[in-house]
Amino acid sequence: MGDDERAIERAVDLIGASNHAVVLVGAGLSAESGIPTFRGAGGLWTKVGEPSMNGYEQFLRDPIRWWEHQLSPEADPARTEFREAIDRAEPNAGHYALVSMEKLGVLKMTITQNVDNLHVRAGAVRLVEIHGNRTKVRCIGCEARWPREAFDYEELPPLCPECGSLVKGDTVMFGEPIPPSVIDACFRESAACDCMIVCGTSATVFPAASFPRMVKENGGTLIEVNPNPTPLSDMADVTLRGPTGELLPEVVKRLSYWTI
Ligand code: OAD
Ligand code: ZN
């Protein structure tokens, strides 16, 4: 048995023995669906620079301008290219492997930082989208959500029919608080979690990057699946070095034997 094989077996043992396994996902999971990551070679932020930290403040100050910018693709070609990659993308073997783990009953929750809707399209049910979902819009007052197409955007800014507050894209902007129900779910799941599988994230954006640390501090185990090292690698009990689209299906194959 090679080192990789042994690492997969150890991951399967940890997941199989857990009571509340949770996955934390980042952009790497969707890389094999053709969506560029944010950091590293070819990453969106590598190309265009990180967005300003006061993006949300700017939205609050001038929501009409923000919406006009959103609605005009020529305003921001690099982001438009990114959005088009998302629109073309299909879930990959990694997304489906996580859904299989959910169906086997071993995976209790997926916390994803991805906004690309691919978990939903792959069939995930137990899902928290900590950075939102770009196919949706959200009221900043009462947290109601609708599909993007629910508004016609003829009058800007769109306002919540329930409470009259501003409506923005559901994607969480830099400087924007994570919506309360979402952050509560993340902390609740991380507190209950005794085995966290960290997939395709650089683990550099907080609060998401704090969840695996929290699990570790509570005595839980950590499995990392990523072709590259991250600040979590030294903390991980098992590291699977490679693409999630290849390694997660290997884990699932063996978990299925474990759970029958
Ligand atoms: P990053 O771009 O920071 O990190 C992507 C990670 O994916 C890196 O660690 C890569 O090594 C890894 N990776 C690349 N290809 C992979 C593959 N095939 N399989 C598995 N892993 C692979 O993306 P995130 O960690 O998701 O926020 O970034 C976190 C947040 O920063 C994002 O949600 C986004 C961004 O600002 C918002 O949009 C609000
Ligand atoms: Zn509202």
Coordinates of C-alpha atoms and ligand atoms in Angstrom, one line a residue:
M1 CA 0.0 0.0 0.0
G2 CA 1.5 3.4 -1.0
D3 CA 1.5 6.5 1.1
D4 CA -1.4 8.0 -0.7
E5 CA -3.5 4.9 -0.3
R6 CA -2.6 4.8 3.4
A7 CA -3.7 8.4 3.8
I8 CA -7.0 7.7 2.2
E9 CA -7.5 4.7 4.5
R10 CA -6.8 6.8 7.5
A11 CA -9.2 9.5 6.3
V12 CA -11.9 6.9 5.8
D13 CA -11.3 5.5 9.3
L14 CA -11.6 9.0 10.9
I15 CA -14.8 9.9 8.9
G16 CA -16.3 6.5 9.5
A17 CA -15.7 6.7 13.3
S18 CA -17.0 10.3 13.6
N19 CA -20.4 11.3 14.9
H20 CA -20.6 14.7 13.3
A21 CA -18.4 15.1 10.2
V22 CA -18.6 18.5 8.6
V23 CA -16.9 19.6 5.3
L24 CA -15.5 23.1 4.8
V25 CA -15.1 23.9 1.1
G26 CA -13.2 26.5 -0.8
A27 CA -12.7 27.5 -4.5
G28 CA -10.4 24.5 -5.2
L29 CA -13.4 22.1 -5.2
S30 CA -14.8 24.0 -8.2
A31 CA -11.4 24.3 -10.0
E32 CA -12.1 21.1 -11.9
S33 CA -15.4 22.5 -13.1
G34 CA -13.4 25.2 -14.8
I35 CA -13.9 28.0 -12.3
P36 CA -10.7 29.8 -11.4
T37 CA -9.7 30.0 -7.7
F38 CA -9.0 33.4 -6.1
R39 CA -5.4 33.1 -5.0
G40 CA -2.4 31.5 -6.7
A41 CA -1.6 31.2 -10.4
G42 CA -4.6 32.1 -12.6
G43 CA -6.7 33.2 -9.5
L44 CA -9.2 36.0 -9.8
W45 CA -7.6 38.2 -7.1
T46 CA -4.1 37.4 -8.5
K47 CA -5.4 38.9 -11.8
V48 CA -7.4 41.9 -10.7
G49 CA -6.2 42.4 -7.1
E50 CA -8.2 41.9 -3.9
P51 CA -11.4 44.0 -3.8
S52 CA -11.3 46.9 -1.4
M53 CA -12.3 46.2 2.2
N54 CA -15.0 48.8 2.2
G55 CA -17.0 47.4 -0.7
Y56 CA -20.0 46.9 1.5
E57 CA -19.8 50.5 2.8
Q58 CA -19.7 51.7 -0.8
F59 CA -22.8 49.7 -1.5
L60 CA -24.6 51.2 1.5
R61 CA -23.5 54.7 0.5
D62 CA -24.6 54.5 -3.1
P63 CA -26.7 51.3 -3.8
I64 CA -27.9 52.7 -7.2
R65 CA -24.4 53.0 -8.4
W66 CA -23.5 49.5 -7.1
W67 CA -26.5 48.0 -8.9
E68 CA -25.8 49.8 -12.2
H69 CA -22.3 48.4 -12.0
Q70 CA -23.6 44.9 -11.3
L71 CA -26.0 45.1 -14.2
S72 CA -23.5 46.3 -16.8
P73 CA -21.1 43.5 -17.9
E74 CA -18.7 45.8 -19.6
A75 CA -18.0 47.6 -16.3
D76 CA -15.7 44.9 -15.1
P77 CA -14.4 42.5 -17.8
A78 CA -12.4 40.2 -15.4
R79 CA -15.4 39.6 -13.2
T80 CA -17.6 39.1 -16.1
E81 CA -15.3 36.4 -17.4
F82 CA -15.4 34.9 -13.9
R83 CA -19.2 35.0 -13.9
E84 CA -19.3 33.4 -17.3
A85 CA -17.1 30.6 -16.1
I86 CA -19.6 30.0 -13.3
D87 CA -22.5 30.1 -15.7
R88 CA -20.9 27.5 -17.9
A89 CA -19.7 25.2 -15.1
E90 CA -21.2 21.8 -14.1
P91 CA -20.6 20.1 -10.8
N92 CA -17.6 17.8 -10.8
A93 CA -16.8 14.4 -9.2
G94 CA -15.8 16.2 -6.0
H95 CA -19.2 17.8 -5.6
Y96 CA -20.9 14.5 -6.3
A97 CA -18.7 12.7 -3.8
L98 CA -19.7 15.1 -1.0
V99 CA -23.4 14.5 -1.9
S100 CA -22.8 10.7 -1.7
M101 CA -21.2 11.2 1.8
E102 CA -24.3 13.1 2.8
K103 CA -26.5 10.4 1.5
L104 CA -24.5 7.7 3.3
G105 CA -25.3 9.7 6.5
V106 CA -21.7 10.2 7.5
L107 CA -21.5 13.9 6.4
K108 CA -23.7 16.0 8.5
M109 CA -23.1 19.4 6.9
T110 CA -21.2 21.1 4.1
I111 CA -20.1 24.6 4.9
T112 CA -19.0 26.1 1.5
Q113 CA -17.3 29.4 0.8
N114 CA -18.2 29.0 -2.9
V115 CA -21.0 31.1 -4.4
D116 CA -21.3 29.1 -7.6
N117 CA -24.4 27.1 -6.8
L118 CA -22.7 23.8 -7.8
H119 CA -23.3 22.0 -4.5
V120 CA -27.1 22.7 -4.9
R121 CA -26.9 21.5 -8.5
A122 CA -25.1 18.3 -7.5
G123 CA -27.9 17.6 -5.0
A124 CA -26.5 18.8 -1.6
V125 CA -29.2 19.4 1.0
R126 CA -27.4 19.9 4.3
L127 CA -25.6 23.0 3.1
V128 CA -24.5 26.4 4.5
E129 CA -23.3 28.9 1.9
I130 CA -21.2 31.2 4.1
H131 CA -20.3 33.6 1.4
G132 CA -23.8 33.5 -0.3
N133 CA -24.9 32.2 -3.6
R134 CA -24.5 34.3 -6.7
T135 CA -27.7 33.0 -8.3
K136 CA -29.7 34.8 -5.5
V137 CA -30.3 38.2 -4.1
R138 CA -30.9 39.0 -0.4
C139 CA -32.5 41.6 1.8
I140 CA -30.0 43.2 4.1
G141 CA -32.8 43.8 6.7
C142 CA -34.7 40.6 7.1
E143 CA -32.4 38.2 5.2
A144 CA -35.1 37.0 2.8
R145 CA -33.6 35.5 -0.4
W146 CA -34.9 35.3 -3.9
P147 CA -33.6 34.1 -7.3
R148 CA -31.8 36.9 -9.1
E149 CA -34.6 36.9 -11.7
A150 CA -37.3 37.7 -9.1
F151 CA -36.7 41.5 -9.6
D152 CA -36.8 43.3 -12.9
Y153 CA -34.2 46.0 -11.9
E154 CA -36.1 48.7 -13.8
E155 CA -36.2 50.8 -10.6
L156 CA -32.9 50.8 -8.6
P157 CA -32.2 49.9 -6.0
P158 CA -34.5 46.9 -5.6
L159 CA -36.3 47.0 -2.2
C160 CA -37.5 44.2 -0.1
P161 CA -41.3 43.6 -0.5
E162 CA -41.4 42.3 3.0
C163 CA -39.6 45.0 5.0
G164 CA -38.5 47.7 2.6
S165 CA -34.8 47.3 3.2
L166 CA -32.2 47.3 0.4
V167 CA -31.7 44.2 -1.7
K168 CA -28.3 43.2 -2.8
G169 CA -26.6 40.2 -4.4
D170 CA -26.5 37.3 -1.9
T171 CA -22.7 37.0 -2.4
V172 CA -21.1 38.4 0.8
M173 CA -18.9 41.4 0.0
F174 CA -15.6 42.4 1.6
G175 CA -16.5 44.3 4.8
E176 CA -20.0 42.9 4.9
P177 CA -21.1 40.9 7.9
I178 CA -22.0 37.3 7.3
P179 CA -25.8 37.1 7.6
P180 CA -26.8 36.2 11.2
S181 CA -28.6 32.9 10.4
V182 CA -25.6 31.7 8.3
I183 CA -22.9 32.5 10.8
D184 CA -25.0 31.0 13.6
A185 CA -25.3 27.7 11.6
C186 CA -21.5 27.7 10.9
F187 CA -20.6 28.1 14.6
R188 CA -23.2 25.6 15.7
E189 CA -22.0 23.0 13.2
S190 CA -18.3 23.6 14.0
A191 CA -19.0 23.3 17.7
A192 CA -20.8 19.9 17.1
C193 CA -18.2 18.7 14.7
D194 CA -15.7 16.0 15.7
C195 CA -14.2 15.5 12.2
M196 CA -13.7 18.3 9.7
I197 CA -12.8 17.7 6.1
V198 CA -11.2 20.8 4.6
C199 CA -11.4 20.7 0.8
G200 CA -9.8 23.1 -1.6
T201 CA -9.5 26.2 0.5
S202 CA -6.4 28.3 1.2
A203 CA -7.9 28.7 4.7
T204 CA -6.9 32.4 4.8
V205 CA -10.3 34.1 4.9
F206 CA -12.0 34.5 8.3
P207 CA -14.3 33.5 9.9
A208 CA -14.3 30.4 7.7
A209 CA -10.6 29.7 8.4
S210 CA -11.4 29.6 12.1
F211 CA -13.8 26.7 12.0
P212 CA -11.1 23.9 11.5
R213 CA -9.0 25.5 14.3
M214 CA -12.1 25.4 16.5
V215 CA -12.7 21.7 15.8
K216 CA -9.1 21.0 16.5
E217 CA -9.2 22.9 19.8
N218 CA -12.3 20.9 20.8
G219 CA -10.4 17.6 20.3
G220 CA -11.8 16.8 16.9
T221 CA -9.8 15.6 13.9
L222 CA -8.9 17.4 10.7
I223 CA -8.5 16.0 7.2
E224 CA -7.2 18.3 4.5
V225 CA -7.7 17.6 0.7
N226 CA -5.7 20.0 -1.3
P227 CA -2.9 19.7 -3.9
N228 CA -1.0 22.5 -2.1
P229 CA 0.0 23.1 1.6
T230 CA -2.0 25.6 3.6
P231 CA -1.7 27.2 7.0
L232 CA -3.8 24.3 8.3
S233 CA -1.6 21.5 6.9
D234 CA 0.5 21.2 10.0
M235 CA -2.6 20.9 12.2
A236 CA -4.2 18.2 10.0
D237 CA -4.4 14.6 11.2
V238 CA -4.5 13.4 7.6
T239 CA -3.5 15.3 4.5
L240 CA -4.6 14.1 1.1
R241 CA -2.4 15.9 -1.4
G242 CA -4.2 16.1 -4.7
P243 CA -7.3 17.4 -6.5
T244 CA -10.6 16.9 -4.7
G245 CA -12.3 15.6 -7.9
E246 CA -9.9 12.6 -7.8
L247 CA -9.5 12.0 -4.1
L248 CA -13.0 12.5 -2.7
P249 CA -14.5 9.8 -4.9
E250 CA -11.7 7.5 -3.6
V251 CA -12.7 8.3 0.0
V252 CA -16.4 7.7 -0.8
K253 CA -15.7 4.3 -2.5
R254 CA -14.1 3.1 0.7
L255 CA -16.6 4.7 3.0
S256 CA -19.4 2.8 1.3
Y257 CA -17.8 -0.5 2.3
W258 CA -17.3 0.9 5.9
T259 CA -20.9 1.9 6.3
I260 CA -22.7 -1.3 4.9
Ligands
OAD1 P1 -8.4 30.4 -2.7 O1 -8.2 30.8 -4.1 O2 -7.8 31.3 -1.6 O3 -7.7 29.0 -2.5 C1 -8.0 27.9 -3.3 C2 -7.4 26.7 -2.8 O4 -7.7 25.6 -3.7 C3 -5.8 26.7 -2.8 O5 -5.4 26.2 -1.5 C4 -5.5 25.7 -3.9 O6 -4.3 24.9 -3.5 C5 -6.7 24.7 -3.9 N1 -6.9 24.0 -5.1 C6 -6.6 24.3 -6.4 N2 -7.0 23.4 -7.2 C7 -7.6 22.4 -6.5 C8 -8.2 21.1 -6.8 N3 -8.3 20.7 -8.0 N4 -8.6 20.4 -5.7 C9 -8.5 20.8 -4.5 N5 -8.0 22.0 -4.1 C10 -7.5 22.8 -5.1 O7 -10.0 30.1 -2.4 P2 -10.8 30.1 -1.0 O8 -10.0 29.4 0.0 O9 -12.1 29.5 -1.4 O10 -14.7 35.1 -0.8 O11 -11.0 31.6 -0.7 C11 -11.8 32.0 0.3 C12 -12.6 33.2 -0.1 O12 -11.7 34.3 -0.6 C13 -13.6 33.0 -1.2 O13 -14.8 32.5 -0.8 C14 -13.8 34.4 -1.7 C15 -12.4 34.9 -1.7 O14 -12.3 36.3 -1.4 C16 -15.8 35.7 -1.3 O15 -16.1 35.7 -2.5 C17 -16.6 36.5 -0.3
ZN2 ZN -36.5 42.4 4.0

